Coordinates of C-alpha atoms in Angstrom, one line a residue:
M158 CA -26.8 30.0 23.7
V159 CA -30.1 28.9 25.1
A160 CA -31.1 27.5 21.7
S161 CA -27.9 25.5 21.5
L162 CA -28.5 24.2 25.0
E163 CA -32.0 23.1 24.1
R164 CA -30.8 21.4 20.9
D165 CA -28.1 19.5 22.8
G166 CA -30.6 18.5 25.5
D167 CA -33.0 17.3 22.9
Q168 CA -30.6 15.3 20.7
A169 CA -27.8 14.3 23.1
R170 CA -30.1 13.1 25.8
G171 CA -33.3 12.6 23.7
A172 CA -36.4 14.7 23.6
W173 CA -38.5 11.6 23.1
P174 CA -39.7 9.0 25.6
R175 CA -37.3 6.2 26.4
G176 CA -37.8 3.2 24.2
Q177 CA -38.2 5.4 21.1
R178 CA -34.6 6.5 20.4
T179 CA -31.7 5.2 18.4
N180 CA -28.1 6.4 18.2
L181 CA -26.4 7.5 15.0
R182 CA -23.2 5.5 15.7
P183 CA -24.2 2.4 13.6
F184 CA -24.8 4.7 10.6
Q185 CA -21.5 6.6 10.7
T186 CA -19.9 4.4 8.0
L187 CA -22.7 5.1 5.6
L188 CA -22.7 8.8 6.3
R189 CA -19.0 9.1 5.9
A190 CA -19.2 7.3 2.6
V191 CA -21.8 9.7 1.4
Q192 CA -19.6 12.6 2.5
K193 CA -16.5 11.1 0.8
E194 CA -18.2 10.0 -2.5
H195 CA -20.9 12.6 -3.0
G196 CA -19.7 15.7 -1.1
E197 CA -21.0 17.9 1.7
A198 CA -24.0 19.1 -0.3
A199 CA -25.3 15.5 -0.6
L200 CA -24.7 15.0 3.1
G201 CA -26.7 18.2 3.8
R202 CA -29.6 16.9 1.8
V203 CA -29.6 13.6 3.7
A204 CA -29.6 15.6 7.0
A205 CA -32.5 17.8 5.8
A206 CA -34.5 14.8 4.7
A207 CA -34.1 13.3 8.2
G208 CA -34.7 16.6 10.0
I209 CA -31.3 16.5 11.7
E210 CA -28.8 19.4 11.9
P211 CA -25.9 18.8 9.5
T212 CA -23.4 19.5 12.2
D213 CA -25.0 16.8 14.3
L214 CA -25.1 14.1 11.6
L215 CA -21.6 12.8 12.1
R216 CA -21.6 13.1 15.9
Q217 CA -21.8 9.7 17.6
T218 CA -23.5 11.1 20.7
V219 CA -26.7 12.2 18.9
W220 CA -30.0 10.2 19.4
V221 CA -32.8 10.3 16.9
T222 CA -36.2 8.7 16.3
H223 CA -37.0 5.6 14.2
D224 CA -38.8 7.7 11.6
Q225 CA -35.7 10.0 11.2
V226 CA -33.5 6.9 10.7
E227 CA -35.8 5.6 7.9
S228 CA -35.8 9.0 6.2
L229 CA -32.0 9.2 6.5
L230 CA -31.6 5.7 4.9
S231 CA -34.0 6.5 2.1
A232 CA -32.2 9.7 1.2
A233 CA -28.8 8.0 1.3
R234 CA -30.0 5.0 -0.8
A235 CA -31.2 7.4 -3.5
L236 CA -27.6 8.4 -4.1
Y237 CA -26.6 4.8 -5.2
D238 CA -27.6 2.9 -8.3
H239 CA -28.0 -0.5 -6.7
D240 CA -28.1 -2.3 -3.4
E241 CA -24.5 -3.6 -3.7
A242 CA -23.2 -0.1 -3.9
F243 CA -25.3 0.8 -0.9
L244 CA -23.9 -2.1 1.0
D245 CA -20.4 -1.1 0.1
A246 CA -21.1 2.3 1.5
C247 CA -22.4 0.8 4.7
A248 CA -19.1 -1.0 5.1
Y249 CA -17.0 2.1 4.3
Q250 CA -14.0 2.1 6.8
L251 CA -15.9 -0.3 9.0
R252 CA -12.7 -1.4 10.7
E253 CA -11.7 2.2 11.5
S254 CA -15.2 3.0 12.8
L255 CA -14.9 0.4 15.5
G256 CA -11.8 2.1 16.9
P257 CA -10.3 0.5 20.0
L258 CA -13.0 -2.2 19.9
V259 CA -11.0 -4.0 17.2
V260 CA -8.2 -4.6 19.7
V261 CA -10.7 -6.1 22.2
L262 CA -12.3 -8.3 19.5
R263 CA -8.9 -10.0 18.8
V264 CA -8.8 -11.6 22.2
L265 CA -12.2 -13.2 21.6
S266 CA -13.3 -16.0 19.3
V267 CA -15.4 -15.1 16.3
Q268 CA -18.3 -17.1 17.9
R269 CA -18.0 -15.1 21.2
A270 CA -17.8 -11.8 19.2
Y271 CA -21.2 -12.5 17.6
E272 CA -22.7 -13.3 20.9
I273 CA -21.5 -10.1 22.5
A274 CA -22.7 -8.1 19.5
A275 CA -26.2 -9.5 19.9
A276 CA -26.3 -8.8 23.6
T277 CA -25.3 -5.2 23.2
V278 CA -27.8 -4.1 20.4
H279 CA -30.0 -2.3 23.0
L280 CA -27.1 0.0 24.0
H281 CA -27.4 1.9 20.7
C282 CA -31.1 1.3 19.9
E283 CA -33.8 1.3 22.5
Y284 CA -36.5 -0.3 20.4
N285 CA -34.4 -3.2 19.1
R286 CA -32.9 -6.4 20.6
A287 CA -31.1 -9.5 19.3
E288 CA -30.5 -13.0 20.6
V289 CA -28.4 -16.0 19.6
V290 CA -30.5 -19.1 19.0
N291 CA -27.8 -21.4 17.9
S292 CA -24.0 -21.1 18.3
R293 CA -21.0 -23.4 17.6
P294 CA -17.6 -22.9 16.2
G295 CA -17.9 -21.7 12.6
H296 CA -21.6 -21.2 12.8
V297 CA -24.1 -18.9 14.5
R298 CA -27.8 -18.2 14.1
L299 CA -29.2 -14.7 15.2
R300 CA -32.7 -13.3 15.6
Y301 CA -33.2 -9.6 15.5
F302 CA -36.5 -8.1 17.0
S303 CA -37.9 -4.6 16.8
T304 CA -41.0 -2.9 18.2
H305 CA -41.2 -0.8 15.0
H306 CA -41.8 -1.9 11.4
E307 CA -38.4 -1.6 9.7
S308 CA -37.7 -1.1 6.0
R309 CA -35.5 -3.4 3.9
L310 CA -32.8 -0.7 4.0
A311 CA -32.6 -0.8 7.8
C312 CA -32.1 -4.6 7.5
L313 CA -29.4 -4.2 4.8
T314 CA -27.3 -1.8 7.0
R315 CA -26.7 -4.8 9.4
H316 CA -25.4 -7.1 6.7
P317 CA -21.9 -5.5 6.3
F318 CA -21.0 -5.7 10.0
L319 CA -22.4 -9.3 10.3
T320 CA -20.4 -10.6 7.3
R321 CA -17.2 -8.7 7.9
L322 CA -16.9 -9.4 11.6
P323 CA -14.6 -12.5 11.0
T324 CA -12.2 -10.3 8.9
F325 CA -11.1 -8.4 12.0
W326 CA -9.0 -11.5 12.9
W327 CA -5.9 -12.1 10.7
G328 CA -6.4 -14.0 7.5
L329 CA -10.1 -14.9 7.9
P330 CA -12.4 -14.3 4.9
P331 CA -15.9 -12.7 5.3
A332 CA -18.7 -14.9 6.7
T333 CA -21.5 -16.2 4.4
L334 CA -25.0 -14.9 5.4
R335 CA -28.4 -16.5 4.7
E336 CA -31.6 -14.8 5.6
H337 CA -34.4 -17.0 6.9
A338 CA -36.8 -14.1 7.9
C339 CA -37.1 -10.3 7.6
I340 CA -39.2 -7.8 9.4
S341 CA -39.6 -5.8 6.2
R342 CA -41.5 -8.8 4.7
G343 CA -43.9 -9.0 7.6
D344 CA -42.0 -11.6 9.6
P345 CA -41.9 -11.1 13.4
C346 CA -38.1 -10.9 13.3
C347 CA -35.0 -10.9 11.1
E348 CA -33.2 -14.2 11.3
Y349 CA -29.6 -14.6 10.0
E350 CA -27.5 -17.7 9.6
L351 CA -23.8 -17.0 9.5
R352 CA -20.9 -19.4 8.6
W353 CA -17.2 -18.7 8.6
Q354 CA -13.9 -20.5 8.5
E355 CA -12.3 -21.1 11.9
P356 CA -8.6 -20.0 11.8
L357 CA -6.3 -23.0 11.2
R358 CA -2.7 -22.1 12.3
L359 CA -0.1 -24.9 12.2
N360 CA 2.7 -24.6 14.8
R361 CA 5.9 -23.9 12.9
L362 CA 8.0 -25.3 15.8
V363 CA 6.2 -28.7 15.6
L364 CA 6.5 -28.9 11.8
A365 CA 10.1 -27.9 11.7
T366 CA 11.0 -30.4 14.5
A367 CA 9.1 -33.2 12.8
A368 CA 10.9 -32.4 9.4
G369 CA 14.3 -32.4 11.1
V370 CA 13.6 -35.7 12.9
A371 CA 12.3 -37.3 9.6
A372 CA 15.4 -36.1 7.7
A373 CA 17.7 -37.4 10.4
A374 CA 15.9 -40.8 10.5
L375 CA 16.1 -41.1 6.7
S376 CA 19.8 -40.2 6.6
L377 CA 20.5 -42.6 9.4
T378 CA 18.6 -45.4 7.7
V379 CA 20.4 -45.2 4.4
G380 CA 23.7 -44.7 6.2
W381 CA 24.5 -41.3 5.0
V382 CA 25.4 -39.9 8.3
S383 CA 26.4 -41.1 11.7
P384 CA 24.1 -41.1 14.7
L385 CA 25.7 -38.0 16.0
A386 CA 25.1 -36.2 12.8
A387 CA 21.5 -37.4 12.6
A388 CA 20.9 -36.0 16.1
L389 CA 22.4 -32.7 14.9
I390 CA 20.1 -32.7 11.9
A391 CA 17.0 -33.2 14.2
G392 CA 18.3 -30.4 16.5
A393 CA 18.7 -28.1 13.5
G394 CA 15.2 -28.7 12.4
A395 CA 13.9 -27.9 15.9
A396 CA 16.0 -24.8 16.0
T397 CA 14.7 -23.7 12.7
G398 CA 11.1 -24.2 14.0
V399 CA 11.8 -22.1 17.0
I400 CA 13.2 -19.3 14.8
L401 CA 10.3 -19.4 12.4
E402 CA 7.7 -19.4 15.2
Q403 CA 9.4 -16.6 17.0
R404 CA 9.4 -14.5 13.8
R405 CA 5.7 -15.2 13.3
V406 CA 5.0 -14.1 16.9
N407 CA 7.1 -11.0 16.5
R408 CA 5.3 -10.0 13.4
E409 CA 1.9 -10.5 15.0
L410 CA 3.1 -8.6 18.1
L411 CA 4.2 -5.7 15.8
R412 CA 0.9 -5.7 14.0
L413 CA -1.0 -5.8 17.3
H414 CA 1.2 -2.9 18.6
H415 CA 0.5 -0.9 15.5
D416 CA -3.2 -1.5 15.7
T417 CA -3.3 -0.8 19.5
A418 CA -1.4 2.5 18.9
R419 CA -3.9 3.5 16.2
A420 CA -6.8 2.5 18.4
A421 CA -5.4 4.6 21.3
E422 CA -4.9 7.5 19.0
R423 CA -8.5 7.3 17.8
L424 CA -9.7 6.9 21.4
G425 CA -7.8 10.0 22.4
N426 CA -9.3 11.9 19.5
E427 CA -12.8 10.8 20.5
H428 CA -12.1 11.7 24.1
N429 CA -11.0 15.2 23.0
E430 CA -14.1 15.6 20.9
L431 CA -16.4 14.4 23.7
S432 CA -14.6 16.7 26.2
K433 CA -15.2 19.7 23.9
E434 CA -18.9 18.8 23.6
I435 CA -19.1 18.4 27.4
M436 CA -17.4 21.8 27.9
A437 CA -19.7 23.4 25.4
L438 CA -22.7 21.9 27.1
L439 CA -21.5 23.1 30.5
T440 CA -20.9 26.6 29.0
D441 CA -24.5 26.6 27.7
Q442 CA -25.7 25.3 31.0
R443 CA -24.0 28.1 32.9
G444 CA -25.6 30.6 30.4
W445 CA -29.0 29.0 31.0
N446 CA -28.5 29.1 34.8
N447 CA -27.4 32.8 34.6
L448 CA -30.4 33.6 32.5
L449 CA -32.7 31.7 34.9
E450 CA -31.2 33.4 37.9
Q451 CA -31.6 36.8 36.2
R452 CA -35.3 36.0 35.5
L453 CA -35.8 34.8 39.1
T454 CA -34.1 37.9 40.5
E455 CA -36.3 40.1 38.3
R456 CA -39.4 38.3 39.4
S457 CA -38.3 38.4 43.0
A458 CA -37.8 42.1 42.8
M459 CA -41.3 42.5 41.3
L460 CA -42.8 40.4 44.0
N461 CA -40.9 42.3 46.7
Q462 CA -42.3 45.5 45.2
V463 CA -45.8 44.1 45.3
V464 CA -45.3 42.9 48.9
E465 CA -43.9 46.3 49.9
G466 CA -46.9 48.0 48.2
L467 CA -49.3 45.7 50.0
Q468 CA -47.6 46.4 53.3
K469 CA -48.0 50.1 52.7
L470 CA -51.6 49.7 51.7
N471 CA -52.2 47.5 54.7
L472 CA -50.6 50.1 57.0
E473 CA -52.7 52.9 55.4
R474 CA -55.8 50.7 55.8
S475 CA -55.0 50.0 59.4
V476 CA -54.4 53.7 60.2
T477 CA -57.5 54.8 58.3
L478 CA -59.8 52.2 59.9
G479 CA -58.4 52.9 63.3
S480 CA -59.0 56.7 62.9
L481 CA -62.4 56.2 61.5
S482 CA -63.5 53.7 64.2
H483 CA -62.1 56.0 66.9
D484 CA -63.9 59.0 65.5
L485 CA -67.1 57.1 65.1
R486 CA -67.2 56.2 68.7
N487 CA -67.3 59.9 69.8
P488 CA -70.7 60.7 68.1
L489 CA -72.1 57.3 69.1
T490 CA -71.2 58.0 72.7
V491 CA -73.0 61.3 72.5
V492 CA -76.1 59.6 71.0
E493 CA -76.0 56.9 73.7
A494 CA -75.8 59.5 76.4
T495 CA -78.6 61.6 74.9
V496 CA -80.9 58.6 74.5
D497 CA -80.1 57.4 78.0
M498 CA -81.0 60.8 79.4
L499 CA -84.3 61.0 77.4
R500 CA -85.3 57.5 78.5
G501 CA -84.8 58.5 82.2
D502 CA -86.7 61.8 81.9
P503 CA -90.0 61.5 84.0
R504 CA -91.7 64.0 81.8
L505 CA -91.6 61.6 78.9
H506 CA -94.9 59.6 79.0
D507 CA -95.7 58.9 75.4
P508 CA -95.4 55.1 74.8
E509 CA -94.6 55.4 71.1
L510 CA -91.8 57.9 71.8
R511 CA -90.4 55.6 74.4
A512 CA -90.5 52.7 71.9
D513 CA -88.6 54.9 69.4
L514 CA -86.0 55.7 72.0
D515 CA -85.6 52.0 72.8
E516 CA -85.1 51.3 69.1
I517 CA -82.5 54.1 68.8
W518 CA -80.7 52.7 71.9
A519 CA -80.5 49.2 70.4
A520 CA -79.3 50.5 67.1
N521 CA -76.6 52.6 68.9
Q522 CA -75.4 49.5 70.8
Q523 CA -75.2 47.6 67.6
L524 CA -73.2 50.3 66.0
Q525 CA -70.8 50.5 68.9
H526 CA -70.3 46.8 68.7
L527 CA -69.5 47.0 65.0
T528 CA -67.1 49.9 65.7
R529 CA -65.2 47.9 68.2
E530 CA -64.9 45.0 65.7
L531 CA -63.7 47.5 63.1
L532 CA -61.1 48.8 65.5
K533 CA -60.0 45.2 66.3
L534 CA -59.7 44.5 62.6
A535 CA -57.6 47.6 62.1
R536 CA -55.2 46.7 64.9
S537 CA -54.9 43.0 64.0
S538 CA -54.1 43.2 60.3
Y539 CA -51.0 41.0 61.0
D540 CA -53.3 38.3 62.5
L541 CA -55.2 38.0 59.2
F542 CA -52.4 35.6 58.0
A543 CA -53.9 32.4 59.4
T544 CA -51.8 29.3 59.6
H545 CA -52.9 25.8 58.6
P546 CA -51.0 23.2 60.6
E547 CA -50.5 19.8 59.0
E548 CA -48.1 16.8 59.6
V549 CA -44.9 17.5 57.7
Q550 CA -42.5 14.5 57.2
L551 CA -38.9 15.6 57.7
E552 CA -37.2 13.4 55.1
P553 CA -39.0 14.9 52.0
L554 CA -38.3 18.3 53.5
V555 CA -34.6 17.6 53.7
D556 CA -34.5 16.2 50.2
R557 CA -36.3 19.3 48.9
V558 CA -33.8 21.7 50.5
R559 CA -30.9 19.6 49.2
R560 CA -32.2 19.8 45.6
C561 CA -32.9 23.5 45.9
L562 CA -29.4 24.3 47.3
M563 CA -27.7 22.2 44.6
V564 CA -29.5 24.1 41.9
L565 CA -28.6 27.5 43.4
V566 CA -24.9 26.7 43.6
N567 CA -24.6 24.8 40.4
G568 CA -21.6 25.9 38.3
R569 CA -20.0 27.9 41.2
P570 CA -17.0 27.1 43.4
I571 CA -19.2 26.3 46.4
R572 CA -19.4 23.0 48.4
A573 CA -23.0 22.4 49.4
S574 CA -24.1 19.9 52.0
V575 CA -27.5 19.1 53.4
F576 CA -27.9 16.4 56.1
R577 CA -30.0 15.2 59.0
S578 CA -28.8 14.3 62.5
R579 CA -30.1 11.7 64.9
E580 CA -31.7 14.4 67.1
A581 CA -34.0 15.6 64.3
P582 CA -37.7 14.7 64.8
E583 CA -39.4 12.4 62.2
R584 CA -42.3 14.8 61.6
V585 CA -43.5 18.2 62.6
L586 CA -47.1 19.5 63.0
T587 CA -46.8 22.9 61.3
D588 CA -47.8 25.0 58.3
N589 CA -45.9 23.3 55.4
M590 CA -46.2 26.2 53.0
L591 CA -44.8 28.7 55.6
V592 CA -41.9 26.4 56.6
N593 CA -41.0 26.0 52.9
R594 CA -41.1 29.8 52.3
I595 CA -38.9 30.4 55.4
L596 CA -36.3 27.7 54.3
D597 CA -36.4 28.9 50.7
N598 CA -35.6 32.5 51.8
L599 CA -32.7 31.4 54.1
V600 CA -31.1 28.9 51.7
S601 CA -31.4 31.2 48.7
N602 CA -30.0 34.1 50.8
A603 CA -27.0 31.9 51.7
A604 CA -26.4 31.0 48.1
K605 CA -26.9 34.5 46.9
Y606 CA -24.3 36.1 49.2
T607 CA -21.7 33.3 49.1
E608 CA -19.2 33.5 46.2
R609 CA -17.0 30.6 47.1
G610 CA -16.4 28.2 50.0
S611 CA -19.2 26.1 51.5
I612 CA -22.8 26.1 52.6
V613 CA -23.9 23.5 55.1
V614 CA -27.5 22.9 56.2
E615 CA -28.1 20.6 59.2
F616 CA -31.5 19.4 60.3
S617 CA -31.4 18.5 64.0
G618 CA -33.7 19.0 67.0
T619 CA -34.0 20.2 70.6
P620 CA -36.8 19.3 73.0
G621 CA -40.1 20.5 71.4
F622 CA -38.4 22.1 68.3
L623 CA -37.0 21.2 64.9
C624 CA -33.7 23.0 64.6
V625 CA -32.2 23.9 61.1
K626 CA -28.7 25.2 61.2
I627 CA -27.5 27.0 58.0
S628 CA -23.8 28.0 57.8
D629 CA -22.1 29.7 54.9
T630 CA -18.8 31.4 54.1
G631 CA -20.4 34.4 52.5
R632 CA -20.2 38.1 53.0
G633 CA -21.6 38.1 56.5
I634 CA -23.5 40.9 58.3
S635 CA -22.2 43.4 60.8
D636 CA -23.9 43.8 64.1
E637 CA -25.0 47.3 63.1
E638 CA -26.9 45.9 60.1
I639 CA -28.5 42.8 61.5
E640 CA -31.5 44.5 63.1
R641 CA -32.0 46.8 60.1
V642 CA -31.9 43.9 57.6
F643 CA -34.3 41.7 59.5
A644 CA -36.7 44.6 59.9
G645 CA -36.9 45.0 56.1
R646 CA -34.9 48.2 55.9
G647 CA -32.2 46.8 53.7
G648 CA -28.5 46.2 54.3
S649 CA -25.3 46.7 52.3
D650 CA -25.3 46.5 48.5
P651 CA -25.5 42.9 47.2
P652 CA -22.4 41.4 45.4
P653 CA -22.3 42.1 41.7
F654 CA -22.8 38.5 40.6
I655 CA -26.4 38.3 41.9
G656 CA -27.8 41.5 40.4
T657 CA -30.1 43.5 42.6
S658 CA -31.8 42.7 45.9
E659 CA -34.6 44.5 47.6
G660 CA -33.6 43.2 51.1
L661 CA -37.1 42.0 52.1
G662 CA -36.4 38.2 52.3
L663 CA -35.2 38.2 55.9
S664 CA -38.0 40.4 57.1
T665 CA -40.4 38.0 55.5
V666 CA -38.7 35.2 57.4
V667 CA -39.3 37.0 60.6
L668 CA -43.0 37.7 59.8
L669 CA -43.7 34.0 58.9
L670 CA -41.6 32.6 61.7
D671 CA -43.5 34.6 64.3
R672 CA -46.8 33.2 62.9
L673 CA -45.4 29.7 63.5
G674 CA -44.3 30.6 67.0
G675 CA -40.7 29.9 66.1
R676 CA -37.4 31.7 66.8
L677 CA -34.3 32.6 64.8
E678 CA -30.7 33.0 66.1
I679 CA -27.8 34.5 64.1
M680 CA -24.1 34.7 64.4
S681 CA -22.3 36.6 61.6
R682 CA -18.9 38.1 60.9
P683 CA -18.3 40.4 57.8
E684 CA -16.3 38.6 55.1
Q685 CA -16.2 35.4 57.2
G686 CA -19.8 34.1 56.9
T687 CA -23.1 33.6 58.7
T688 CA -24.7 30.9 60.8
L689 CA -28.4 30.8 61.4
W690 CA -30.3 28.6 63.8
L691 CA -34.0 28.2 62.9
Y692 CA -36.3 26.8 65.5
V693 CA -39.7 25.5 64.4
P694 CA -42.1 24.1 67.1
V695 CA -42.9 20.4 66.7
E696 CA -46.5 21.2 67.8
P697 CA -48.3 24.5 67.0
P698 CA -48.2 26.7 70.1
A699 CA -51.2 28.6 71.5
R700 CA -50.6 32.3 70.7
T701 CA -50.4 34.3 73.9
T702 CA -48.8 37.5 72.6
S703 CA -50.8 40.3 70.9
S704 CA -50.0 41.4 67.4
A705 CA -52.3 44.4 67.3
T706 CA -49.6 47.1 67.3
V707 CA -46.6 45.0 66.0
T708 CA -44.2 46.8 63.7
P709 CA -41.5 45.0 61.6
L710 CA -38.9 46.2 64.0
D711 CA -40.8 44.8 67.0
L712 CA -41.2 41.5 65.1
A713 CA -37.4 41.4 64.5
R714 CA -36.7 42.0 68.1
R715 CA -39.2 39.5 69.3
V716 CA -38.1 36.7 67.0
L717 CA -34.4 37.3 66.4
T718 CA -31.5 36.7 68.8
V719 CA -27.9 37.7 68.0
R720 CA -25.2 35.3 69.1
H721 CA -21.6 36.3 69.5
S722 CA -20.1 32.8 69.9
E723 CA -20.9 29.2 69.0
P724 CA -22.7 27.4 71.9
Q725 CA -21.0 24.4 73.4
S726 CA -24.3 22.4 73.4
K727 CA -27.7 22.8 71.8
Q728 CA -30.2 24.5 74.1
R729 CA -33.9 25.1 73.8
P730 CA -34.5 28.7 72.5

């Protein structure tokens, strides 16, 4: 499935830089001739020579490189004895290959059709272009440019279309073609001069009427008939002309109707084929998304395990350091008291001994200072996560969240919307990385637990704060679970379509948000959805609360507020 998706992505959209691709549509007549005249095996050899999948060779949506086209033409030319046979193969079912375009061409003049053909060359070949340098009824001069050196075979493939274009109108013979320059011979462009016969169609009504009038005049002159009979003869001629012209118009209308019906049928078949390809591509894309989501879930679970392990190690370190620093203070206090007592003993007169006691006293003071620092370090492990405020522009942040949410809900029956209100500040001075981590956790959590419905993210503001409101129609959280979930103790089992979840994302949000001095409010109803209000200070606040003995549950209670109804107006948290 993934391999199929990669192939369609490479060939349908092109794995090469723009300006280096060409579509296989102009070569379909040649390829179908090879299939018809030489069989599937020969067509497979042509595909192998060009490095194209045989199943993709007859698809008109496939894009290839210039080198692949040259290899394809060379392999196809080897199947024919001479250039005339190769040209006939290039013109095989040319009229049918144009499909509904034939009906459109009939409403144009031949001259205008050549001009449109030249103007649309770039639509199927990105490295070629054409221009009309001289155009008049019955004559046109074209120049064809390419950024690549093309072989003579590539030039010959254009001849059948150029010469047979006038035949798409009724009764016109092929155009005559003269080459004045060719890229394969080293010229800067290919230059073609084309001449054709303009359609000459005499009006049957005028001819028949003129014949009737002439016959009536002749008969009246020689005295064969009376003036009344002569008038009747002239009227009969005009009536005959009307009938003949009407029959001609009816025949042309029937032929046009027949061709239009065939074109509509072909267009319907092509539409069905393209619809199948699109559905197959969407199926592969869903498979790719599921695989990607599975990989992300696995990696998230691994990261959560690592975070949980680090938290345990951090807790053990804090407890160990705290115990050791506390226990170290006891003997140091005894040493301090003993040295202080000896220094105050009047019986101690030896200067060297007093100097040693002073040195021991100073060392003891230094050890006590280090012990206090060690205890402070043990109690403030949470404060080790320093923030780095910087100016964060809001518009790129909104765009990033929008792209992230669209990827998360892709292929699922969920309406996603991310927008910014007038109250939102233009910029925020905060830690950009921490804000992105918080939003990623909240948005991915909404997408993870919403099976259908909608997810709406609104960026607004209150005095001094950026407010981000995230509403979903997901599973919701009961009041009994909210505190436990945000403290990192896990909630109910996740829905089956998301795999496994360790339940640490929201506790991480609480931890990071507390570092930023922000707040979080939640209103949730099981099976109805959840709404979160995230408040991030516009300016980094001065920390006034101690984090020395903070536990995850304390953090959740300090940062989180549970709402039971939607507020009538936005208030500062």
